[in-house]
Amino acid sequence: MTTRPIRLLHTSDVHLGGGFRAPEEGDHHDHCLCPLVVIEQQVAAHAVDLMLVVGDLFDHQRVKDDFVDEVLGRLGRLGIPCVVIAGNHDVHDARTVYQREATERSGVIFIDDPDGATVKLFDGALHLWGRSMPIHDRSFRPLRGLPPRPDDEAWWVVLGHGHLEPVEDERYGRSSPVSPADIEATGADYVALGHWHVRTDASTDNVVAWYSGAPYG
């Protein structure tokens, strides 16, 4: 295992543009940006090396171009790499927010491959894998189709946006299921999960996994 420490800030379900009630004081534009401001503050306060946004950065696909541009631009100016995957609210389909010019212009790393893709950062000291969510239904398995764990000298981090089910059982009927077996099979040093709005430990015997919870509301 590499001895190089890397500090991650993991969030999800930010739901920007969701019409949350903004405080009366302060500059909140058309939508409250408080969660984004807190992200910026936490990156600075904790000397974070890498930002992870594990789905539902935006609440829906109808957000205006200038709002998308501001949000992604600010994430791109954090001074550290920022990796984003789509969730069920900002699903990566034909209407996706992330096909707009703002995504490429911002410098944010958006994982757009529905089959999954590996991103190598910090001169290969960290390998990160995630899948783009093209549809939110039972057929989409966020933690399936991973490549083998990379060289032991690199950290291995996996991102997934979906619903944790304690056992494999079709009767649950929830979309984008994640099972403890899926988590265990990643062999990851850390699995960053999104979709649940309450911070939850989803770790197995050998793999550390957490839902970050929603930063607002």
Coordinates of C-alpha atoms in Angstrom, one line a residue:
M1 CA 0.0 0.0 0.0
T2 CA 1.2 3.5 -0.8
T3 CA 2.4 5.6 2.1
R4 CA 1.2 8.8 0.5
P5 CA -1.8 10.2 2.4
I6 CA -4.7 11.6 0.3
R7 CA -7.5 13.4 2.0
L8 CA -11.0 13.1 0.3
L9 CA -14.1 15.2 0.8
H10 CA -17.1 13.2 -0.1
T11 CA -20.6 14.6 -0.6
S12 CA -23.7 13.8 -2.6
D13 CA -27.3 14.8 -3.0
V14 CA -26.6 18.5 -3.0
H15 CA -29.8 19.1 -5.1
L16 CA -28.8 22.6 -6.2
G17 CA -31.7 24.3 -8.0
G18 CA -34.2 22.4 -6.0
G19 CA -36.1 25.4 -4.8
F20 CA -35.0 25.3 -1.2
R21 CA -35.9 28.3 0.9
A22 CA -33.0 30.6 1.1
P23 CA -32.2 32.7 4.2
E24 CA -33.4 36.3 3.8
E25 CA -29.9 37.7 4.2
G26 CA -27.1 37.1 1.8
D27 CA -26.6 36.8 -1.9
H28 CA -28.4 33.7 -3.0
H29 CA -29.2 34.5 -6.6
D30 CA -32.2 32.6 -8.0
H31 CA -31.2 29.5 -6.0
C32 CA -29.6 29.0 -2.7
L33 CA -25.9 28.2 -3.0
C34 CA -25.3 27.6 0.7
P35 CA -24.3 23.9 0.3
L36 CA -21.7 24.9 -2.4
V37 CA -20.4 27.6 -0.1
V38 CA -20.0 25.1 2.7
I39 CA -18.1 22.7 0.3
E40 CA -15.7 25.5 -0.5
Q41 CA -15.2 26.3 3.2
Q42 CA -14.6 22.6 4.1
V43 CA -12.0 22.2 1.3
A44 CA -10.0 25.1 2.7
A45 CA -10.5 24.3 6.4
H46 CA -9.4 20.6 6.1
A47 CA -6.6 20.9 3.4
V48 CA -8.6 18.5 1.2
D49 CA -6.7 16.9 -1.8
L50 CA -9.7 15.6 -3.8
M51 CA -13.5 16.5 -4.0
L52 CA -16.0 13.7 -4.7
V53 CA -19.7 14.6 -5.6
V54 CA -21.5 11.2 -5.8
G55 CA -24.6 12.1 -7.7
D56 CA -27.5 14.6 -7.5
L57 CA -25.4 17.7 -7.6
F58 CA -28.4 19.2 -9.4
D59 CA -32.0 18.6 -8.4
H60 CA -33.2 18.3 -12.0
Q61 CA -32.3 18.8 -15.6
R62 CA -34.1 22.1 -16.1
V63 CA -31.6 24.3 -14.3
K64 CA -30.5 27.3 -16.4
D65 CA -27.2 27.4 -18.3
D66 CA -25.8 30.3 -16.2
F67 CA -26.6 28.4 -13.0
V68 CA -24.9 25.3 -14.2
D69 CA -21.9 27.4 -15.3
E70 CA -21.6 29.0 -11.9
V71 CA -21.9 25.8 -9.9
L72 CA -19.4 23.8 -12.0
G73 CA -17.1 26.8 -12.4
R74 CA -16.9 27.2 -8.6
L75 CA -16.2 23.4 -8.2
G76 CA -13.5 23.7 -10.9
R77 CA -11.9 26.6 -9.0
L78 CA -11.5 24.7 -5.8
G79 CA -7.8 24.3 -6.5
I80 CA -8.0 20.5 -6.3
P81 CA -9.4 17.8 -8.6
C82 CA -13.2 17.5 -8.4
V83 CA -14.8 14.3 -9.6
V84 CA -18.6 14.2 -10.3
I85 CA -21.0 11.4 -11.2
A86 CA -24.7 11.6 -12.1
G87 CA -27.4 10.5 -9.8
N88 CA -31.1 9.8 -10.3
H89 CA -32.0 13.5 -10.3
D90 CA -29.4 14.6 -12.7
V91 CA -29.3 11.3 -14.6
H92 CA -26.9 11.2 -17.6
D93 CA -29.5 10.7 -20.4
A94 CA -30.3 12.7 -23.6
R95 CA -31.3 15.8 -21.5
T96 CA -28.3 15.7 -19.2
V97 CA -27.0 18.8 -17.6
Y98 CA -23.5 17.5 -18.1
Q99 CA -23.5 17.7 -21.9
R100 CA -23.6 21.5 -21.7
E101 CA -20.5 23.4 -22.5
A102 CA -20.0 24.4 -18.8
T103 CA -18.9 20.9 -17.9
E104 CA -15.9 20.9 -20.1
R105 CA -15.1 24.5 -19.5
S106 CA -15.1 24.1 -15.7
G107 CA -12.3 21.5 -15.5
V108 CA -14.5 19.3 -13.3
I109 CA -13.9 15.6 -14.0
F110 CA -17.3 14.1 -14.9
I111 CA -17.4 10.3 -15.4
D112 CA -19.7 9.9 -18.4
D113 CA -19.2 6.3 -19.3
P114 CA -22.3 4.1 -18.5
D115 CA -20.1 1.0 -18.4
G116 CA -17.7 2.7 -15.9
A117 CA -14.3 4.4 -16.2
T118 CA -11.2 4.6 -14.1
V119 CA -9.6 8.0 -13.4
K120 CA -5.9 8.1 -12.3
L121 CA -4.9 11.0 -10.1
F122 CA -1.8 12.2 -8.2
D123 CA 0.7 10.6 -10.6
G124 CA -1.1 7.3 -10.3
A125 CA -1.2 7.3 -6.5
L126 CA -5.0 7.0 -6.6
H127 CA -7.2 5.1 -9.0
L128 CA -10.9 6.0 -8.9
W129 CA -13.7 4.2 -10.6
G130 CA -17.4 5.2 -11.2
R131 CA -20.3 4.7 -13.6
S132 CA -22.5 7.2 -15.3
M133 CA -26.1 6.6 -14.5
P134 CA -28.0 6.5 -17.9
I135 CA -31.3 5.4 -16.3
H136 CA -32.6 5.0 -12.8
D137 CA -34.3 1.6 -12.6
R138 CA -33.7 -1.9 -11.3
S139 CA -31.4 -2.8 -14.2
F140 CA -28.7 -0.2 -13.2
R141 CA -26.2 -1.6 -10.8
P142 CA -23.8 1.1 -9.7
L143 CA -21.1 -1.1 -8.4
R144 CA -21.1 -3.8 -11.1
G145 CA -18.6 -4.2 -13.9
L146 CA -15.5 -3.0 -12.1
P147 CA -12.0 -3.8 -13.4
P148 CA -9.7 -5.7 -11.1
R149 CA -8.1 -3.7 -8.3
P150 CA -5.0 -1.8 -9.5
D151 CA -1.5 -2.2 -8.3
D152 CA -1.2 -2.4 -4.5
E153 CA 0.9 0.8 -4.5
A154 CA -2.2 2.8 -5.5
W155 CA -5.3 3.7 -3.4
W156 CA -8.5 2.3 -4.9
V157 CA -11.6 4.4 -4.5
V158 CA -15.1 3.5 -6.0
L159 CA -18.1 5.8 -6.5
G160 CA -21.7 4.6 -6.7
H161 CA -25.1 6.3 -6.5
G162 CA -27.8 3.8 -5.5
H163 CA -30.0 2.2 -2.9
L164 CA -28.4 -0.2 -0.3
E165 CA -30.3 -3.5 0.1
P166 CA -29.3 -5.8 2.9
V167 CA -29.8 -9.0 0.7
E168 CA -30.3 -9.7 -2.9
D169 CA -34.1 -9.8 -3.2
E170 CA -36.1 -8.6 -6.2
R171 CA -39.1 -8.0 -3.9
Y172 CA -37.4 -4.8 -2.7
G173 CA -38.1 -3.3 -6.1
R174 CA -35.9 -0.3 -5.6
S175 CA -34.0 1.3 -8.5
S176 CA -30.2 1.2 -8.8
P177 CA -29.6 -1.4 -6.0
V178 CA -26.4 -1.8 -4.2
S179 CA -25.8 -5.0 -2.1
P180 CA -23.2 -5.6 0.6
A181 CA -21.8 -8.3 -1.8
D182 CA -21.3 -5.6 -4.4
I183 CA -19.5 -3.4 -1.9
E184 CA -17.3 -6.3 -0.7
A185 CA -16.5 -7.3 -4.3
T186 CA -14.9 -3.9 -5.1
G187 CA -11.9 -4.7 -2.9
A188 CA -11.7 -0.9 -2.5
D189 CA -10.0 1.1 0.1
Y190 CA -13.1 3.3 0.2
V191 CA -16.5 3.2 -1.5
A192 CA -18.2 6.6 -1.7
L193 CA -22.0 6.2 -1.9
G194 CA -24.8 8.6 -2.8
H195 CA -28.6 8.5 -2.8
W196 CA -29.4 8.3 0.9
H197 CA -29.7 11.7 2.6
V198 CA -28.6 10.5 6.0
R199 CA -24.9 9.8 6.7
T200 CA -24.8 6.0 6.9
D201 CA -22.0 3.4 7.4
A202 CA -22.4 0.8 4.7
S203 CA -19.0 -1.0 5.3
T204 CA -18.5 -4.7 5.0
D205 CA -16.0 -6.9 6.8
N206 CA -13.2 -5.8 4.4
V207 CA -14.3 -2.6 2.7
V208 CA -15.0 0.8 4.2
A209 CA -18.1 2.3 2.6
W210 CA -20.2 5.3 3.5
Y211 CA -23.2 7.4 2.4
S212 CA -22.1 11.0 3.0
G213 CA -25.6 12.2 3.5
A214 CA -27.1 15.3 2.0
P215 CA -25.4 18.6 3.0
Y216 CA -28.6 20.6 3.1
G217 CA -32.0 19.8 4.5

